[in-house]
Short mmCIF file of C-alpha atoms and ligand atoms in Angstrom, two decimals:
data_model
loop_
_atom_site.label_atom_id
_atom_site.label_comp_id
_atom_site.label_asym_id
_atom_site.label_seq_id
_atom_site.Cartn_x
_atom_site.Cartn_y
_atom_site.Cartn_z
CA UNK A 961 0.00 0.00 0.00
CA UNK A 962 2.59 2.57 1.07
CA UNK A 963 4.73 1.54 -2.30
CA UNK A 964 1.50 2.43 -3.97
CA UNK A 965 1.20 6.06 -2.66
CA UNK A 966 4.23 6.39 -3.01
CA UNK A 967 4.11 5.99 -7.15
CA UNK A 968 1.30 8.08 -6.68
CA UNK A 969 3.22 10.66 -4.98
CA UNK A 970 6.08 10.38 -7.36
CA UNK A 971 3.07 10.54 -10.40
CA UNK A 972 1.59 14.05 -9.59
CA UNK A 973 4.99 15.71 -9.11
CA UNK A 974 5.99 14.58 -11.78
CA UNK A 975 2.64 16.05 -14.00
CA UNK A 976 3.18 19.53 -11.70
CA UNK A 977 6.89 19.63 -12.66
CA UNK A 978 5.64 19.38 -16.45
CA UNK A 979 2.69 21.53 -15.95
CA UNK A 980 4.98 24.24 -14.76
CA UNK A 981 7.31 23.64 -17.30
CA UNK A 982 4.75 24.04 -20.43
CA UNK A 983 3.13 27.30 -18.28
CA UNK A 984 6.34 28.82 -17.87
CA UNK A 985 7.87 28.29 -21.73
CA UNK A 986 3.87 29.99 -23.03
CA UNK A 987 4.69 32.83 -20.88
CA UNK A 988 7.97 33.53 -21.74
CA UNK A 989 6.47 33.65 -25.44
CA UNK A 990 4.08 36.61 -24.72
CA UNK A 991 5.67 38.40 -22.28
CA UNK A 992 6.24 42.16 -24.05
CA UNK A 993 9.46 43.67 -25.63
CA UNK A 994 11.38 45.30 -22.67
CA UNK A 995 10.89 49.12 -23.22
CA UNK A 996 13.62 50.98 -24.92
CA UNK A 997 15.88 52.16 -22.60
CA UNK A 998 15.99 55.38 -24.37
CA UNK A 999 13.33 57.36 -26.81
CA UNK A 1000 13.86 56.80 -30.45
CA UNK A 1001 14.12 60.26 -31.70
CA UNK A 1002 13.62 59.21 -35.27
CA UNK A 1003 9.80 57.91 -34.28
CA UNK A 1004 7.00 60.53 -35.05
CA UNK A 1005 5.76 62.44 -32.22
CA UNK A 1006 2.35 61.06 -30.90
CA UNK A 1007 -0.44 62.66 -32.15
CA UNK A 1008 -2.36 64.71 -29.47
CA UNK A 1009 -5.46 63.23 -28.57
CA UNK A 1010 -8.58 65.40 -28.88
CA UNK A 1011 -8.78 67.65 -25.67
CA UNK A 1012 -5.29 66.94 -25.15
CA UNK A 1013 -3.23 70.01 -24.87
CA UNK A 1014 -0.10 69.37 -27.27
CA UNK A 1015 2.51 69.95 -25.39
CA UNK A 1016 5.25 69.82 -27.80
CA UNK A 1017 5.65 72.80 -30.32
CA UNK A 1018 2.91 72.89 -32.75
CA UNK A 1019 3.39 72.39 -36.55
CA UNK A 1020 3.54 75.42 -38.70
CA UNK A 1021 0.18 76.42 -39.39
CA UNK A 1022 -0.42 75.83 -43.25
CA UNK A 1023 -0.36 78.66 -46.11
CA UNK A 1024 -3.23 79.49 -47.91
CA UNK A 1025 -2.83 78.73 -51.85
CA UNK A 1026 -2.76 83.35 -51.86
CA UNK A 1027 0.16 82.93 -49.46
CA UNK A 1028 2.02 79.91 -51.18
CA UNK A 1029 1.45 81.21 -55.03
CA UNK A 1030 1.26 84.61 -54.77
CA UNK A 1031 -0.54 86.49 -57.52
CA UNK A 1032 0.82 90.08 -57.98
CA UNK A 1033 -2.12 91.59 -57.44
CA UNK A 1034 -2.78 90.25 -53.92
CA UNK A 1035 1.10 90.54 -52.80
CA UNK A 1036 0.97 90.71 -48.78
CA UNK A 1037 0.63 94.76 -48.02
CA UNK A 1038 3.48 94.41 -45.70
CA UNK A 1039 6.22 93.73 -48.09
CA UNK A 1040 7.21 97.51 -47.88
CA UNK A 1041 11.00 97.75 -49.11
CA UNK A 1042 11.87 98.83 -52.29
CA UNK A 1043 12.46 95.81 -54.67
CA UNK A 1044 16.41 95.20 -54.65
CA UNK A 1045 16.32 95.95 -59.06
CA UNK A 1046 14.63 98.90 -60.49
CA UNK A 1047 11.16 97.18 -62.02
CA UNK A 1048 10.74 96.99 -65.39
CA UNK A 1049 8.65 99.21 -66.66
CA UNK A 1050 6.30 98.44 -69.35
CA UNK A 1051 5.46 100.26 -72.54
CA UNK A 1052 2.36 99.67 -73.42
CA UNK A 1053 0.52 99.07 -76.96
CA UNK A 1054 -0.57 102.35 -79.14
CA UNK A 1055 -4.50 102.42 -78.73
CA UNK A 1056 -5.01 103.26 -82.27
CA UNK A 1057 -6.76 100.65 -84.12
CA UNK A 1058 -7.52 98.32 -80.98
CA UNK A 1059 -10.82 97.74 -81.84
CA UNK A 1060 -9.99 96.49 -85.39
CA UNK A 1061 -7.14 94.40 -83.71
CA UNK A 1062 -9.45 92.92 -81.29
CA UNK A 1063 -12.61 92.54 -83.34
CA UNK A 1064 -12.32 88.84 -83.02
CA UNK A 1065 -13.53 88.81 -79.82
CA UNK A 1066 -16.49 90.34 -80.20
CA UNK A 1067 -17.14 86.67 -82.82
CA UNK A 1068 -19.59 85.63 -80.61
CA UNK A 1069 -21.56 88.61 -80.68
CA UNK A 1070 -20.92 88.92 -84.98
CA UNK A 1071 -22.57 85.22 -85.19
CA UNK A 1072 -25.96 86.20 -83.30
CA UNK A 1073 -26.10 89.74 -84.25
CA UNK A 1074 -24.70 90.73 -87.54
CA UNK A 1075 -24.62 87.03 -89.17
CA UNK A 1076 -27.53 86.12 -87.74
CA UNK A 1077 -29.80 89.30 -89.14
CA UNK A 1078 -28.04 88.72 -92.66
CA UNK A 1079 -28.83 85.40 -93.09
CA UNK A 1080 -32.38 86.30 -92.13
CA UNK A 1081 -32.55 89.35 -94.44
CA UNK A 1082 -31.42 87.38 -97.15
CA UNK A 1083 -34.18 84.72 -97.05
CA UNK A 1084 -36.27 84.87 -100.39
CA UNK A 1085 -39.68 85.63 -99.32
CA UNK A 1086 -39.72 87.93 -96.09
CA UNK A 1087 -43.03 87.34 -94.39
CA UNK A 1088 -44.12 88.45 -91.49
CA UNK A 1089 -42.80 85.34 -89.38
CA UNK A 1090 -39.10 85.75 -90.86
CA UNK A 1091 -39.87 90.29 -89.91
CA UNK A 1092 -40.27 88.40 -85.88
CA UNK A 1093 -37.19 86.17 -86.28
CA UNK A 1094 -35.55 88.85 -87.01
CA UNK A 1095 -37.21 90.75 -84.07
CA UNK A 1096 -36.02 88.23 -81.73
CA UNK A 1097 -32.62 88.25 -82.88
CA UNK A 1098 -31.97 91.73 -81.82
CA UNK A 1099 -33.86 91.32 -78.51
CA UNK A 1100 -31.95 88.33 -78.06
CA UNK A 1101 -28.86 90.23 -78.35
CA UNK A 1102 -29.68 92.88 -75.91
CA UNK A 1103 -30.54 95.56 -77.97
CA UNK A 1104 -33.78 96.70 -76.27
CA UNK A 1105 -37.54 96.94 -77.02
CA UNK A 1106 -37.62 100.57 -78.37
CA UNK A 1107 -34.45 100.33 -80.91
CA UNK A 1108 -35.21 96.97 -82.13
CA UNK A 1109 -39.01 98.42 -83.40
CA UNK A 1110 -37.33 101.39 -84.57
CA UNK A 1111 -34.81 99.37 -86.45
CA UNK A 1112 -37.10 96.37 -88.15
CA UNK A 1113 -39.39 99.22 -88.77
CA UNK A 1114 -36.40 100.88 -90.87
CA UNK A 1115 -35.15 97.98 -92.13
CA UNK A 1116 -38.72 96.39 -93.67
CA UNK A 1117 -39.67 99.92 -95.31
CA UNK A 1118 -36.01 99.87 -97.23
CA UNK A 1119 -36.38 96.02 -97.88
CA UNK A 1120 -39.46 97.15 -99.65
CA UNK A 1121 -37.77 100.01 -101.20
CA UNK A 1122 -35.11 97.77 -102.70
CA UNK A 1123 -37.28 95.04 -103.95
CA UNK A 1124 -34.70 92.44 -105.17
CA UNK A 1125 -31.75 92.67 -102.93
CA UNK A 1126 -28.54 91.39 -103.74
CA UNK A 1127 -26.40 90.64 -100.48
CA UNK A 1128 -23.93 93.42 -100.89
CA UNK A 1129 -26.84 95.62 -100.58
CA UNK A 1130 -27.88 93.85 -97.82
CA UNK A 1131 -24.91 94.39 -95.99
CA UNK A 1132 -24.80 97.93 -97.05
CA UNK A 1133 -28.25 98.48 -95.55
CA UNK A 1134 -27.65 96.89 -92.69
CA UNK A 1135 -24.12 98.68 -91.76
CA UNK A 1136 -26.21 101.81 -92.41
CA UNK A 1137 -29.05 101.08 -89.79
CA UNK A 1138 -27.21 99.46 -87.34
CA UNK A 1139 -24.48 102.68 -87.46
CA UNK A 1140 -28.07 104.52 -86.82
CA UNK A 1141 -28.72 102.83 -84.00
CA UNK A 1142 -25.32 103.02 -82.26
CA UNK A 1143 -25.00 106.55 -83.26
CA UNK A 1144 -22.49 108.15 -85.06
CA UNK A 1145 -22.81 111.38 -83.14
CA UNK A 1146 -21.99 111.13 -79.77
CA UNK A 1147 -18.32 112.49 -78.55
CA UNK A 1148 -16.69 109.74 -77.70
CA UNK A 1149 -13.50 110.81 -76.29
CA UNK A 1150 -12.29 110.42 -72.32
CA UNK A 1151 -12.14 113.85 -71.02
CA UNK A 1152 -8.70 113.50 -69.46
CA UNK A 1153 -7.75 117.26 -70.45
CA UNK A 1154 -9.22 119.63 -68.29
CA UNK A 1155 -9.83 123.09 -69.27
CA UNK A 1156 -8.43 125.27 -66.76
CA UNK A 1157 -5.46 123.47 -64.72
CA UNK A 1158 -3.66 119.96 -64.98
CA UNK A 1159 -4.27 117.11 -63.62
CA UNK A 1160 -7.55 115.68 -65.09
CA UNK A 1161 -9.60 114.22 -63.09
CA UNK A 1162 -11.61 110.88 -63.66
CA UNK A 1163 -13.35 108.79 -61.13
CA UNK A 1164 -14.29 105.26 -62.39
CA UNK A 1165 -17.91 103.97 -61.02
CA UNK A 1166 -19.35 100.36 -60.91
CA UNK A 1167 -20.22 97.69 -58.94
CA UNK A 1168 -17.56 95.28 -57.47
CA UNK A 1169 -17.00 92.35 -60.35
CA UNK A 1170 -17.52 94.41 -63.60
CA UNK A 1171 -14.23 94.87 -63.94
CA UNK A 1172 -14.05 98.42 -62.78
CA UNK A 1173 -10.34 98.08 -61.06
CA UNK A 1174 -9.32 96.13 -64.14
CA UNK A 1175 -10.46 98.88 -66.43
CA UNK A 1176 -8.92 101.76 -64.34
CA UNK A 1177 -5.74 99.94 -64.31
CA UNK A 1178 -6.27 99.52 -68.78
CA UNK A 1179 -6.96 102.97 -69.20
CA UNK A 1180 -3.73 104.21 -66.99
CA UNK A 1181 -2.03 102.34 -69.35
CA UNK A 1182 -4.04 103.71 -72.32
CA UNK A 1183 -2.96 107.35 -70.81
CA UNK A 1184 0.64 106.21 -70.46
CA UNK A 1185 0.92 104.53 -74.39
CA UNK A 1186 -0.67 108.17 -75.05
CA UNK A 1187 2.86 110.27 -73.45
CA UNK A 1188 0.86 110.99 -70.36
CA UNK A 1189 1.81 110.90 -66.53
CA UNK A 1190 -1.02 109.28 -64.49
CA UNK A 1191 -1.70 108.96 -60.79
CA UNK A 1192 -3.94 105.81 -59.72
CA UNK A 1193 -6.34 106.85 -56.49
CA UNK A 1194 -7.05 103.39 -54.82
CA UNK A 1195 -10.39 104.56 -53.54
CA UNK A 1196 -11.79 101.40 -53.17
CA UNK A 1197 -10.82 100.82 -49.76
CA UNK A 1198 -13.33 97.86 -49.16
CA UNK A 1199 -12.87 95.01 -51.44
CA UNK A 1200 -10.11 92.66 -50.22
CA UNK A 1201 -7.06 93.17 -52.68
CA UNK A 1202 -8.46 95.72 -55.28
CA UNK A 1203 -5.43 98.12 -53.66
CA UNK A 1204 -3.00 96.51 -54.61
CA UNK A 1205 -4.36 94.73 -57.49
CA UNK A 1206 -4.36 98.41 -58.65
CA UNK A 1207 -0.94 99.29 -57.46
CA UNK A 1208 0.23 96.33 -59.60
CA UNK A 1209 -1.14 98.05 -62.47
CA UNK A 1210 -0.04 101.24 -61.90
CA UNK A 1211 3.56 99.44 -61.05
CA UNK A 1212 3.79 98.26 -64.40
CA UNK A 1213 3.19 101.33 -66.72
CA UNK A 1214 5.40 103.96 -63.78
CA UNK A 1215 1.99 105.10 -62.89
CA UNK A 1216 1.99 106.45 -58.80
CA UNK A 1217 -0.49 105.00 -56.91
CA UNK A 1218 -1.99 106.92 -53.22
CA UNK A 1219 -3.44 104.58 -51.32
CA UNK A 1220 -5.06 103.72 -48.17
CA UNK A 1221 -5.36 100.97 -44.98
CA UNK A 1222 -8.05 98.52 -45.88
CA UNK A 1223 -11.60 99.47 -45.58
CA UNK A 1224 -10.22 103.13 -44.75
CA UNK A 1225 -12.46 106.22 -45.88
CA UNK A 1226 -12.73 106.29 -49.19
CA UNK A 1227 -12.78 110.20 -49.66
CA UNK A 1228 -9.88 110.55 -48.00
CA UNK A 1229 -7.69 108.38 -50.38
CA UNK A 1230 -9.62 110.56 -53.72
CA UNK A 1231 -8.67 113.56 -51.65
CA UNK A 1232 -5.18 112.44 -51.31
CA UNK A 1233 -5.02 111.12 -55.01
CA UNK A 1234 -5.91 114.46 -55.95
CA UNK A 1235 -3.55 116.73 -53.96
CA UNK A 1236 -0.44 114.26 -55.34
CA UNK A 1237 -1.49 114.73 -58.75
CA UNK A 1238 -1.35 117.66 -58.19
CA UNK A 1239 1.98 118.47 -56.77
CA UNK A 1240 3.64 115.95 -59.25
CA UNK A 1241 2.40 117.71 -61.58
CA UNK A 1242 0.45 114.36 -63.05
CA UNK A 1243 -1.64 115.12 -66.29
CA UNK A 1244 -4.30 112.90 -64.93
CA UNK A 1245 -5.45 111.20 -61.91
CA UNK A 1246 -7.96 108.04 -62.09
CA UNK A 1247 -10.07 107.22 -58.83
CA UNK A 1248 -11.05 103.65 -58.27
CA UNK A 1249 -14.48 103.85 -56.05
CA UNK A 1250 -16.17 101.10 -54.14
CA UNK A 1251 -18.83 99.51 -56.07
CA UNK A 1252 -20.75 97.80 -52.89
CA UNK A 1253 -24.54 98.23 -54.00
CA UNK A 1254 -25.41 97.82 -50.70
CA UNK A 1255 -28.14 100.53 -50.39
CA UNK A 1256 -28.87 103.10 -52.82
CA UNK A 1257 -28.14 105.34 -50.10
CA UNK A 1258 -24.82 103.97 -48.45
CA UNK A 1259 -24.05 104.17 -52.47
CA UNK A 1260 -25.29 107.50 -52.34
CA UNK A 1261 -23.55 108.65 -49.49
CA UNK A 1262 -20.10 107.51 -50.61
CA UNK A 1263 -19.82 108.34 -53.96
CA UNK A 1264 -21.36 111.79 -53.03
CA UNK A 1265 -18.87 112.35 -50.17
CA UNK A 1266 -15.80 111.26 -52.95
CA UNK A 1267 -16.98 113.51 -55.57
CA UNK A 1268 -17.29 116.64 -52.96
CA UNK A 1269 -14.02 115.96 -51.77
CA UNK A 1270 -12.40 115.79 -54.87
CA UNK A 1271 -14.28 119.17 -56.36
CA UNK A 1272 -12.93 121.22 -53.26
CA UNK A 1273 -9.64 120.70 -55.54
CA UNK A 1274 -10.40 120.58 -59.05
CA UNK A 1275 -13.58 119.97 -60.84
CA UNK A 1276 -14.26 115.94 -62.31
CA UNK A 1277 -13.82 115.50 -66.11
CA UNK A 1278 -15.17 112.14 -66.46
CA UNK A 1279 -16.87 110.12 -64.36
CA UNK A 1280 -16.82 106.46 -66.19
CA UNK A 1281 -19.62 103.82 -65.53
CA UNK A 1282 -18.41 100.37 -65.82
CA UNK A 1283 -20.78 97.63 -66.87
CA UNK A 1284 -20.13 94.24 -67.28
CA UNK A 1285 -21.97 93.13 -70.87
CA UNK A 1286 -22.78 89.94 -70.01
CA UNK A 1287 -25.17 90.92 -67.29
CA UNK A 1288 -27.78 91.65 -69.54
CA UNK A 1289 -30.57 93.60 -68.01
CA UNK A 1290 -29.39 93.52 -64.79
CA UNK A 1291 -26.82 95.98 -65.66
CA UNK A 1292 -29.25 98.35 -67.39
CA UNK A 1293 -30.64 98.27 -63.42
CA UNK A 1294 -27.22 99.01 -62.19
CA UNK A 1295 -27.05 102.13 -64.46
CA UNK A 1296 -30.13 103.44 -63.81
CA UNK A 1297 -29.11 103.31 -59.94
CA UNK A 1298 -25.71 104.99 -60.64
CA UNK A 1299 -27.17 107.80 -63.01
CA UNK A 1300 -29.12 108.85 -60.32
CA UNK A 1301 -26.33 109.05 -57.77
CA UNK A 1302 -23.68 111.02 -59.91
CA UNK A 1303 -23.64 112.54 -63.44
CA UNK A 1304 -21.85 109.55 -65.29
CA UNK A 1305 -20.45 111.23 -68.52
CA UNK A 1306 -19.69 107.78 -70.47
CA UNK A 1307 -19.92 104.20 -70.25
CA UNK A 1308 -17.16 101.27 -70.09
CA UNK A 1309 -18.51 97.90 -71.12
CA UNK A 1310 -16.29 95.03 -70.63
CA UNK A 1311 -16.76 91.42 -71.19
CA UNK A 1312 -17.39 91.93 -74.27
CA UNK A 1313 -15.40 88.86 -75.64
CA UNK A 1314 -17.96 86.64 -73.29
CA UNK A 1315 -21.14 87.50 -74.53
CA UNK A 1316 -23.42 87.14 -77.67
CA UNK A 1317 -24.97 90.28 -76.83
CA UNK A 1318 -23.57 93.11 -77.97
CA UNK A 1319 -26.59 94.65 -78.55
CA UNK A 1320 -26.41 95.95 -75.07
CA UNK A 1321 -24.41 98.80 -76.72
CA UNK A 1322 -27.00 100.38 -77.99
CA UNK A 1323 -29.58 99.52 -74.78
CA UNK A 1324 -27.58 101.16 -72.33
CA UNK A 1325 -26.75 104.15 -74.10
CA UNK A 1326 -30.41 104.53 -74.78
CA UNK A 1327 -31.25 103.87 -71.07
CA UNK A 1328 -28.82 106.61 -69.72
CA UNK A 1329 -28.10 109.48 -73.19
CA UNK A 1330 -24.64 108.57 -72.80
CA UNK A 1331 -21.99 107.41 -75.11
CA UNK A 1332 -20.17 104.02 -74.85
CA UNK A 1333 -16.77 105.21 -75.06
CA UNK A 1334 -14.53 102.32 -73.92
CA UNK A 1335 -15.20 98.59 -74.20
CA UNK A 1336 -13.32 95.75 -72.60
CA UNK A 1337 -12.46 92.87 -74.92
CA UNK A 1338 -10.98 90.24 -73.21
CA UNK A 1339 -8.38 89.98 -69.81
CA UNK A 1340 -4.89 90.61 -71.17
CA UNK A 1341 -3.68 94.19 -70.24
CA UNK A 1342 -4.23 96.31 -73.34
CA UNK A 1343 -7.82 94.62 -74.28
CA UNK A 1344 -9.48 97.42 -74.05
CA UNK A 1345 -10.36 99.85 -77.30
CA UNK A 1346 -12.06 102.98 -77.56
CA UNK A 1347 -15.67 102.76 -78.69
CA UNK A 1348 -15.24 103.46 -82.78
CA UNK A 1349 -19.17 102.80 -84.22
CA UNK A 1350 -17.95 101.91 -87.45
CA UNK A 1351 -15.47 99.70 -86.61
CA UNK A 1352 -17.39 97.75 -83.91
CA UNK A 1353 -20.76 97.46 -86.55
CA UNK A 1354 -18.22 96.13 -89.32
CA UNK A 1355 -17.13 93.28 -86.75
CA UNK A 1356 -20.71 92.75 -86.22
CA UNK A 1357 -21.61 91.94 -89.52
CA UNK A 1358 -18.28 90.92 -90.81
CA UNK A 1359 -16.69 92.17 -94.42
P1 GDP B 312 -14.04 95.05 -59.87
O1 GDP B 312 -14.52 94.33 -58.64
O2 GDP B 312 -15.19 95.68 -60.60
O3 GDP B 312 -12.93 96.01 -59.62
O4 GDP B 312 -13.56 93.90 -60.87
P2 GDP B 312 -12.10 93.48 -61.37
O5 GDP B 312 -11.44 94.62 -62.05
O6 GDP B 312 -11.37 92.84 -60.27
O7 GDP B 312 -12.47 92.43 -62.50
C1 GDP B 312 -13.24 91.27 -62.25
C2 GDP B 312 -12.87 90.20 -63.27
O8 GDP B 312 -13.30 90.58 -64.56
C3 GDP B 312 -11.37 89.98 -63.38
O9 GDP B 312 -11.14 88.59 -63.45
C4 GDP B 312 -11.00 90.63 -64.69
O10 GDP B 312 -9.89 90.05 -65.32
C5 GDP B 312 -12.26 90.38 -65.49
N1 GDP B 312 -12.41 91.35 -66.59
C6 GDP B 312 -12.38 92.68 -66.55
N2 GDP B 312 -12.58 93.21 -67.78
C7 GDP B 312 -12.74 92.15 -68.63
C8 GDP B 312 -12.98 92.04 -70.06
O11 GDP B 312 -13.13 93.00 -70.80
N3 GDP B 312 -13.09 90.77 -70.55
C9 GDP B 312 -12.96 89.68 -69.76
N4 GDP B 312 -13.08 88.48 -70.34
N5 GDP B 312 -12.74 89.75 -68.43
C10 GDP B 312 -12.62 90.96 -67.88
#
């Protein structure tokens, strides 16, 4: 008996000494690494958990796409040291002929206006359905309710007149009516030469987005290809980057710009404008306004205030309405609201390379009894040509 607890004995100390063994050998197997005995400095820093304070020193923040590819007209205002080479100053196209140079912009406009009212006129048999197509092609293009009767009125007694019509006459009688309509009469010239004492003064109107800065920035160069010295007012203190988006222009052609903090008094910048051109003896000094068409009366109130401070010096020669063409009837609104807030003296209408409506032309000058005398033709610094009727009616119909 005792020999048999004995091997019984000797049996389960033997299974605990194996049991321990197998136990022991698992753990060994899943115990962790030991820790590093010092930090690896080439791991990435632990992210901060949300809540978490970060201790260590934050990353730079990132740049905004205007910070990392800087377009020259929204350069940081506080670069304020004098670039290390002289700039390179630009000399800018003749304006003579622009509008014949450029007349293949206006294609779009030539394919619904003066192609499309040819192709109609030139239809066999003109009844009274082709006299509406017709109709609708000029509305379509913008031309406006009143001249478009005037002009199919017109153009359906001569048809008659004529009785068989070749397509040279065609033309011929078209070029004539549509020169009607645009009017050959109208002075057309900026006013940039004032009668008693240099500088002249111009002050370009508009709301924000019709190109207004753009166009200011054209015409300084327009002045400058003309021999003239020009000093750019950045008046419109409100919009984000139109300062310097001006100064860039100005920059470019040797053209002075005055200039103000952001969202500064407007007056105050015209004023200063002014007095500069003055003592530098400038020829001419173009105001850029602030377009916000907030209220009619916060517009009121700060074009008026501009234009009075600017008279106590010298009397305005031209005060330009920009319009952007493509707005359609929406823009005749905007001039109506402008007109009635200061004496515009001619119109600017850009955009006139997006837009099969050229007809506008004609609309707005009707709306407001003043000329068209610049148009903008496309985004490149010297599209934009004075207003020639001829030349802009022969790209409208095509030779
Ligand atoms: P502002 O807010 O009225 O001063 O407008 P900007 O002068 O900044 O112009 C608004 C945009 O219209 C810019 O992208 C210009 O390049 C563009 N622009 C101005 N005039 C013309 C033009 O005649 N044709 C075309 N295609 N774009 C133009």
């Amino acid at each position: 008996m005792e020999t048999v607890i004995l091997a019984v004995v000797i049996a389960v100390v033997a299974l605990a000494a194996i049991g321990a063994l197998v136990v022991g050998s698992r753990r060994t197997k899943s115990l962790p690494p030991p820790p590093p005995s010092a930090p690896d400095i080439t791991a990435p820093p632990a992210e901060p958990q949300v809540g978490e304070e970060a201790e260590t020193p934050r990353e730079e923040p990132r740049r905004t796409i205007e910070e990392v590819d800087l377009p020259e007209a929204s350069a940081p205002v506080a670069v304020e040291e004098p670039p290390a080479e002289a700039p390179v100053i630009e000399i800018p196209e003749p304006t003579a002929g622009r509008l014949v140079r450029l007349r293949a912009r206006l294609s779009r406009s030539q394919n619904a206006l003066g192609k499309g009212l040819l192709t109609l006129l030139s239809r066999e048999h003109l009844d009274d359905d082709t006299w509406e197509e017709i109709e609708d092609t000029l509305l379509t293009a913008d031309v406006g309710v009143m001249p478009t009767q005037e002009l199919v009125e017109r153009l359906r007694e001569r048809v008659k007149v004529l009785g068989t019509r070749t397509p040279e006459q065609l033309r011929g009688l078209l070029r004539e009516e549509l020169l009607t309509l645009v009017g050959t009469d109208f002075d057309r010239t900026v006013r940039t030469e004032p009668e008693t004492s240099k500088p002249g003064i111009v002050m370009v109107v508009g709301v924000n987005g019709t190109g207004k800065t753009t166009t200011t920035g054209k015409l300084a160069r327009v002045l400058v290809a003309d021999g003239r010295t020009v000093v750019l007012g950045a008046a419109d203190t409100f919009r984000a980057a139109a300062t310097e988006q001006l100064q860039t222009w100005g920059d470019r052609v040797g053209a002075h710009t005055v200039r103000g903090p952001e969202g500064g008094d407007p007056a105050s910048v015209a004023f200063d404008a002014v007095k500069e051109g003055k003592d530098m003896g400038a020829d001419v000094v173009l105001i850029d306004t602030a377009g916000r068409l907030h209220t009619k009366t916060g517009l009121m109130d700060e074009l008026g205030k501009v234009k009075r401070v600017v008279e106590k010096q010298a009397p305005l020669d031209e005060v330009l309405l920009v319009l952007d063409a493509t707005t359609g009837q929406n823009g005749l609104v905007q001039a109506r609201v402008f007109a009635e807030v200061v004496d515009i003296t001619g119109i600017v209408l850009t955009k006139l390379d997006g837009t099969a409506k050229g007809g506008i032309v004609v609309a707005v000058q009707r709306e407001l009894g003043v000329p068209v005398k610049l148009i903008g033709l496309g985004e490149g610094a010297d599209d934009l040509a004075p207003f020639e009727p001829e030349a802009f009616v022969d790209a409208l119909i095509g030779d």
